[in-house]
PDB file of C-alpha atoms in Angstrom:
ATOM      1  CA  UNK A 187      44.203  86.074  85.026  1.00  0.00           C
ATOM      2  CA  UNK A 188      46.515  87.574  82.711  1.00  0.00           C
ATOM      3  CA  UNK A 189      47.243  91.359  81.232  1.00  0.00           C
ATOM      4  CA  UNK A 190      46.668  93.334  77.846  1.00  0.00           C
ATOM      5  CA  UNK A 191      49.388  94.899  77.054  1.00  0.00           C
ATOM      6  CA  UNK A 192      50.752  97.888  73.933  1.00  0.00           C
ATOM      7  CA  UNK A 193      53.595  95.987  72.179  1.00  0.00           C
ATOM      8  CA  UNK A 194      55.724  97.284  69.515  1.00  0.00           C
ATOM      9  CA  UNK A 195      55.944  95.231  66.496  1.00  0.00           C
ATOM     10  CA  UNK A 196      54.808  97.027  63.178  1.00  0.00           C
ATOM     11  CA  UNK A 197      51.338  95.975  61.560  1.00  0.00           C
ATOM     12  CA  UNK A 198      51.104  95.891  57.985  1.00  0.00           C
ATOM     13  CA  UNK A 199      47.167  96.063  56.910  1.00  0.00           C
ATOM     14  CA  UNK A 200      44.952  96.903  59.706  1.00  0.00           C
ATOM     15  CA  UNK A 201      41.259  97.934  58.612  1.00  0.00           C
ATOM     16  CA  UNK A 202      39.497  98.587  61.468  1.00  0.00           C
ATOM     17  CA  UNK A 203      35.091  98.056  62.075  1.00  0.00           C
ATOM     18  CA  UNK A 204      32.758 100.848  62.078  1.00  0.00           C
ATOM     19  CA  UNK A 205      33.057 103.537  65.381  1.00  0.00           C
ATOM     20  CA  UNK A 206      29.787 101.567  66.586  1.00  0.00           C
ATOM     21  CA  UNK A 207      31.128  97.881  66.679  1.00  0.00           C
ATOM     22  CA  UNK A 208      33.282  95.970  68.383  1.00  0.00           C
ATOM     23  CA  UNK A 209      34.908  92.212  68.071  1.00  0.00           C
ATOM     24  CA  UNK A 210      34.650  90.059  70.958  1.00  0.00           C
ATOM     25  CA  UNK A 211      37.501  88.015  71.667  1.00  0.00           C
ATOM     26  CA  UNK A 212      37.382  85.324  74.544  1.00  0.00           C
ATOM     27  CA  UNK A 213      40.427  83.351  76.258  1.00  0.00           C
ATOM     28  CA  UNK A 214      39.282  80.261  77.768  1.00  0.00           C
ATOM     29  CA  UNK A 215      42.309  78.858  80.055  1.00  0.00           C
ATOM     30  CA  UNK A 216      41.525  75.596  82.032  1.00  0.00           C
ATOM     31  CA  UNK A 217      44.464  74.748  84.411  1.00  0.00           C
ATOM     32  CA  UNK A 218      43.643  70.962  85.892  1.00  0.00           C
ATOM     33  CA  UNK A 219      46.725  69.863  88.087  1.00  0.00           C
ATOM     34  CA  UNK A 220      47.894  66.248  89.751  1.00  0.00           C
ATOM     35  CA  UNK A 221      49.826  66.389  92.386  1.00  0.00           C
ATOM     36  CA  UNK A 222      52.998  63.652  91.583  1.00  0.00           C
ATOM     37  CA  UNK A 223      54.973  64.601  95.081  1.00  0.00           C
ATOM     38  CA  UNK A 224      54.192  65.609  98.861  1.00  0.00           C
ATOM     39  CA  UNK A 225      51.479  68.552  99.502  1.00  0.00           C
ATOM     40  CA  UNK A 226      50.981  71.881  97.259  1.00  0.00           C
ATOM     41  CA  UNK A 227      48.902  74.492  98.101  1.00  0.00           C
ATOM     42  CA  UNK A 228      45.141  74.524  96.885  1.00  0.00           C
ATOM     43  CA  UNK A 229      44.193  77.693  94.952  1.00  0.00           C
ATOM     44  CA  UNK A 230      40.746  79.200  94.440  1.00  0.00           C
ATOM     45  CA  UNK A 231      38.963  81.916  91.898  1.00  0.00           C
ATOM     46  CA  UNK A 232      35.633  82.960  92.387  1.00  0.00           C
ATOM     47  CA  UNK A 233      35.098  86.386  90.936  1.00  0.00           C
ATOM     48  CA  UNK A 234      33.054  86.422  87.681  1.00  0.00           C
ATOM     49  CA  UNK A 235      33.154  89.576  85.886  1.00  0.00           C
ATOM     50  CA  UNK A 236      31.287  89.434  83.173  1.00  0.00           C
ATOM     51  CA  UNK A 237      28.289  87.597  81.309  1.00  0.00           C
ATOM     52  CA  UNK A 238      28.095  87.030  77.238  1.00  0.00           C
ATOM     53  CA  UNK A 239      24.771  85.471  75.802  1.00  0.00           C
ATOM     54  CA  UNK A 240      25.521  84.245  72.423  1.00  0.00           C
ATOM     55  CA  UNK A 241      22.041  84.633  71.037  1.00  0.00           C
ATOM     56  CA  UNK A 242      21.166  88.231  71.930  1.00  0.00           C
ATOM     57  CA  UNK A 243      24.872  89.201  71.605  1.00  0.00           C
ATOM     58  CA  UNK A 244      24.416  91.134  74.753  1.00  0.00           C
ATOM     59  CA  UNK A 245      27.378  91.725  76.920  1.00  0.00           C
ATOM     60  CA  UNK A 246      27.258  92.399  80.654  1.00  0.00           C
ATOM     61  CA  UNK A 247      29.948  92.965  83.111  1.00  0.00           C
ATOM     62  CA  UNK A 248      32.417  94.744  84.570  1.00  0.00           C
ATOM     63  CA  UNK A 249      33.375  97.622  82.401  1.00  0.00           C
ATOM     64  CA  UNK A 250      36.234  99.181  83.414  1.00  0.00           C
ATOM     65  CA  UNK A 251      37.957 100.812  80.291  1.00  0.00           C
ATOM     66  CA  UNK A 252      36.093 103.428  78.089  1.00  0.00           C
ATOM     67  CA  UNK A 253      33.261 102.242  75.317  1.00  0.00           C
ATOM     68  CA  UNK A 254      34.335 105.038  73.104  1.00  0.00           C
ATOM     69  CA  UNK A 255      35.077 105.201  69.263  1.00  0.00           C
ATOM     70  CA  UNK A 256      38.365 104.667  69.474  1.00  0.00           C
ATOM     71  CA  UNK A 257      37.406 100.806  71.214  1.00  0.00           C
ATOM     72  CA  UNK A 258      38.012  98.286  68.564  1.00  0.00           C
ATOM     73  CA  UNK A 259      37.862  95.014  70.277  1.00  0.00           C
ATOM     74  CA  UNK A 260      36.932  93.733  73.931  1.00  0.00           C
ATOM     75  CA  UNK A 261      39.227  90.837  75.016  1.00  0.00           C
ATOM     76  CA  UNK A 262      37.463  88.570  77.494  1.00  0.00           C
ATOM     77  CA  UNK A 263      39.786  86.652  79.729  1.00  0.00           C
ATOM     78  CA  UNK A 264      38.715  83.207  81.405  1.00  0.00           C
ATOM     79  CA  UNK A 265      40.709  81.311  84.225  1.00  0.00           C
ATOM     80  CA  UNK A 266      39.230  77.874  85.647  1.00  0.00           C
ATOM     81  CA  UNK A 267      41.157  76.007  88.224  1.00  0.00           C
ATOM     82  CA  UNK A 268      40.779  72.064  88.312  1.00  0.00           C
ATOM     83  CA  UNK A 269      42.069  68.802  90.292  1.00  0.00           C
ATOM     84  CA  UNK A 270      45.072  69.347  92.678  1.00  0.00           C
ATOM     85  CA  UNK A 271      45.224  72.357  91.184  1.00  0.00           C
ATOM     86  CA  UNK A 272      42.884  74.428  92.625  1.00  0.00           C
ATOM     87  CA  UNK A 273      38.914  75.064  92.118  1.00  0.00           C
ATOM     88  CA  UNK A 274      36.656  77.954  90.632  1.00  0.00           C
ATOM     89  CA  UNK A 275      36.288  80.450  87.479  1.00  0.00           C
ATOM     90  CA  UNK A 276      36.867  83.942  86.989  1.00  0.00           C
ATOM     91  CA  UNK A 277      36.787  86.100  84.055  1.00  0.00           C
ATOM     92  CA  UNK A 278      37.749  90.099  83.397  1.00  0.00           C
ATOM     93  CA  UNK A 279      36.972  91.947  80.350  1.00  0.00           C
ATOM     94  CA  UNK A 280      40.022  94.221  78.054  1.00  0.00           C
ATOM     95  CA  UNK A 281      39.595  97.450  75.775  1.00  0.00           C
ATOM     96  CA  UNK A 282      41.657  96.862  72.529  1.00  0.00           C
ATOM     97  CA  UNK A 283      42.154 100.202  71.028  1.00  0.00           C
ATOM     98  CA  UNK A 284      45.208  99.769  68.792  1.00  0.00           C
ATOM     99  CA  UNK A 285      46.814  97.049  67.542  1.00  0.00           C
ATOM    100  CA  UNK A 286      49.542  95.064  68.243  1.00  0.00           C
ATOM    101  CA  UNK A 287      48.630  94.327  72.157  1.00  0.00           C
ATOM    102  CA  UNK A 288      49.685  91.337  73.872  1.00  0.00           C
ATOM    103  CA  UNK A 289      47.008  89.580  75.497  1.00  0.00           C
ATOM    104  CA  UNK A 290      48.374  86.296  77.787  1.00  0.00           C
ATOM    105  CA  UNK A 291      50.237  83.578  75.519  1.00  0.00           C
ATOM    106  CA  UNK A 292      48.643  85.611  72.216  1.00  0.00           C
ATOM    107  CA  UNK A 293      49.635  88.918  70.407  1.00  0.00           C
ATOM    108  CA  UNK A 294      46.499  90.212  68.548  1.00  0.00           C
ATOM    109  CA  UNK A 295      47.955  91.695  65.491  1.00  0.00           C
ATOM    110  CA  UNK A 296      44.785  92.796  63.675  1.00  0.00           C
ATOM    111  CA  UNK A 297      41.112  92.623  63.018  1.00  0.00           C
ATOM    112  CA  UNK A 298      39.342  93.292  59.895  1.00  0.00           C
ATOM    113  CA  UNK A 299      36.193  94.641  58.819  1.00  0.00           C
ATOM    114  CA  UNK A 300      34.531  91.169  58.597  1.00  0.00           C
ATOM    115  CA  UNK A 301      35.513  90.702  62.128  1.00  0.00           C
ATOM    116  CA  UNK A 302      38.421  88.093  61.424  1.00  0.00           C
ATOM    117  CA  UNK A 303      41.177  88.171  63.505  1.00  0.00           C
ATOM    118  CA  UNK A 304      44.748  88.268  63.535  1.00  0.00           C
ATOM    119  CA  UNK A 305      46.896  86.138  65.867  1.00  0.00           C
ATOM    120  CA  UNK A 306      49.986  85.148  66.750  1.00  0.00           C
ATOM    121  CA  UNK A 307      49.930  82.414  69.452  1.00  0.00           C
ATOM    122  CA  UNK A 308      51.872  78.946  70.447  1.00  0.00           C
ATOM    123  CA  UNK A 309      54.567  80.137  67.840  1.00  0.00           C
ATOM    124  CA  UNK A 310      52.268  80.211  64.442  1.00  0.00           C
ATOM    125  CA  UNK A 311      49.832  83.111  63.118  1.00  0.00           C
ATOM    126  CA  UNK A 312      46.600  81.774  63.604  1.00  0.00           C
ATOM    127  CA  UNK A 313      43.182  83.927  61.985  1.00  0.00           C
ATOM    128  CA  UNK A 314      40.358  82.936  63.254  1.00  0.00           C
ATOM    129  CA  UNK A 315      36.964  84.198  61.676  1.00  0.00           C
ATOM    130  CA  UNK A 316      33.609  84.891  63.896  1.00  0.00           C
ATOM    131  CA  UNK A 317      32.652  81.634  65.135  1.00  0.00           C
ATOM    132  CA  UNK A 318      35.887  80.468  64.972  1.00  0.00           C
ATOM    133  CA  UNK A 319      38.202  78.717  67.811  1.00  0.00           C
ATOM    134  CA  UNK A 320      41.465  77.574  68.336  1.00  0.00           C
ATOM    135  CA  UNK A 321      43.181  75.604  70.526  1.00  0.00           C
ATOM    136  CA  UNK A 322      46.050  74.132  72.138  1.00  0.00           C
ATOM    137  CA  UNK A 323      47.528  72.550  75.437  1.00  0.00           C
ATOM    138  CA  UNK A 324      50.524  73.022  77.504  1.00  0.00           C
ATOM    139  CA  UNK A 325      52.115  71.321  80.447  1.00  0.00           C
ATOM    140  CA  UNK A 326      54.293  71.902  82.933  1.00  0.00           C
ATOM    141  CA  UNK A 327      55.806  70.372  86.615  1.00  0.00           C
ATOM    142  CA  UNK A 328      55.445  72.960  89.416  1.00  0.00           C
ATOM    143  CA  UNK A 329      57.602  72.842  92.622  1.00  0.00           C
ATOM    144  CA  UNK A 330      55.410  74.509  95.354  1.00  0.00           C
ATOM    145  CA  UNK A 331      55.429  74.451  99.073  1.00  0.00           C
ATOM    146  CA  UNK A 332      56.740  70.949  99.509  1.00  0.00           C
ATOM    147  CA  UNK A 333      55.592  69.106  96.843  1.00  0.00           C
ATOM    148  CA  UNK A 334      55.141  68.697  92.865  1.00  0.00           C
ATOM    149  CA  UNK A 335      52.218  69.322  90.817  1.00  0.00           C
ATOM    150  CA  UNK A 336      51.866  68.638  87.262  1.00  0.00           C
ATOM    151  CA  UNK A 337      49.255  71.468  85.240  1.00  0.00           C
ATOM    152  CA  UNK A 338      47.813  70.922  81.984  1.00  0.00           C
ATOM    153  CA  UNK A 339      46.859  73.863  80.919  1.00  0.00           C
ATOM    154  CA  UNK A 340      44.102  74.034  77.629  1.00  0.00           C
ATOM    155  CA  UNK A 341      43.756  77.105  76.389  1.00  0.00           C
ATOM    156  CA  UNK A 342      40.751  78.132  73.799  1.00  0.00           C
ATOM    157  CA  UNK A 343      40.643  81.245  72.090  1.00  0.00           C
ATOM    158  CA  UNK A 344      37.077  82.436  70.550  1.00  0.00           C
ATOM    159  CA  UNK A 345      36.152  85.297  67.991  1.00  0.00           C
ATOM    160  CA  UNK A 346      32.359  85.661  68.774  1.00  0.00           C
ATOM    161  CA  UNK A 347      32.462  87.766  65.864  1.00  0.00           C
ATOM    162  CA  UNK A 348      31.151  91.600  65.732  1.00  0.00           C
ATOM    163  CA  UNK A 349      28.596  93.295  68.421  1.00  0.00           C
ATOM    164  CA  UNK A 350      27.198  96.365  68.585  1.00  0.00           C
ATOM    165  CA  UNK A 351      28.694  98.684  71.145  1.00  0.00           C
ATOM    166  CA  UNK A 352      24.782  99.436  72.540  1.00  0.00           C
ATOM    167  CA  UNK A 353      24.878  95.581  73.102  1.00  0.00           C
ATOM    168  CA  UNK A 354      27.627  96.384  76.058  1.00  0.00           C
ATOM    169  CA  UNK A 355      25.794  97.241  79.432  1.00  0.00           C
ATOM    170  CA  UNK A 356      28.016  97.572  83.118  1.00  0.00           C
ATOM    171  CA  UNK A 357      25.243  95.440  84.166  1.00  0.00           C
ATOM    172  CA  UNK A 358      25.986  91.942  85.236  1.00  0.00           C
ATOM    173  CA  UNK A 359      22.588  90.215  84.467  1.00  0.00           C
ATOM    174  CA  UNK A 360      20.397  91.426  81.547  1.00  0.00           C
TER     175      UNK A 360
END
């Protein structure tokens, strides 16, 4: 699972939603691995954090930064393991209060009133409107323990567009 982090890089335009709304942002990262030489070590994730159901627009989880005005976005964060790899899904949930933050392989640089949003990720400024996705794949040969393992890694980013911040419960089922 990966971090949200404050960078510094100056934002031109950034017109943020109303005090009582929030974008939801979700990184979906599925890492499936083939081992190519001698024995790796098997990883597993079981720790779901939070819940989103697309047709209320209700979001449940583990809410561990503050739902205040000053809360612009929440950044959901999905790792699944697959193959040689490993096995499992877990998920954490982000406050975005200011913009630009680093969030895994993307830098969300801003979000507009319509909810659209502002990235820059595999090397290109992507905007992605609510409903929108993007994706892409990497790959790379790991040398663990004493073998090889080869992870393709597909990463989807989401903008399930604007909630309402009374839609956000510390609840995990609803």
């Amino acid at each position: 699972m990966g971090t949200v982090t404050n960078v510094d890089v100056p934002v031109d335009d950034v017109n943020t939603l109303s005090p009582s709304k929030v974008v939801f942002l979700e990184h979906s990262l599925l890492a499936n691995g083939t081992v190519v030489k001698g024995e790796v070590p098997f990883r597993a994730v079981n720790f779901p954090n939070y819940w989103f159901n697309q047709n209320t627009r209700q979001l449940n989880g583990n809410i561990d930064f503050p739902l205040n005005a000053s809360l612009i976005a929440i950044y959901g964060d999905i790792l699944t393991l697959r193959g040689d790899f490993g096995a499992g899904t877990g998920n954490k949930l982000f406050g975005i209060y200011n913009f630009p933050v680093k969030a895994d392989q993307a830098t969300i640089m801003s979000i507009d009133r319509s909810g659209t949003i502002g990235l820059y990720v595999n090397n290109e400024y992507v905007y992605l409107r609510p409903g929108d996705e993007y994706r892409f794949n990497q790959t790379e040969t790991l040398r663990e323990a004493k073998g090889l393992v080869n992870v393709e890694y597909q990463h989807l980013y989401t903008n399930h567009g604007i909630i309402n911040k009374n839609s956000i419960s510390t609840r995990m089922i609803s």
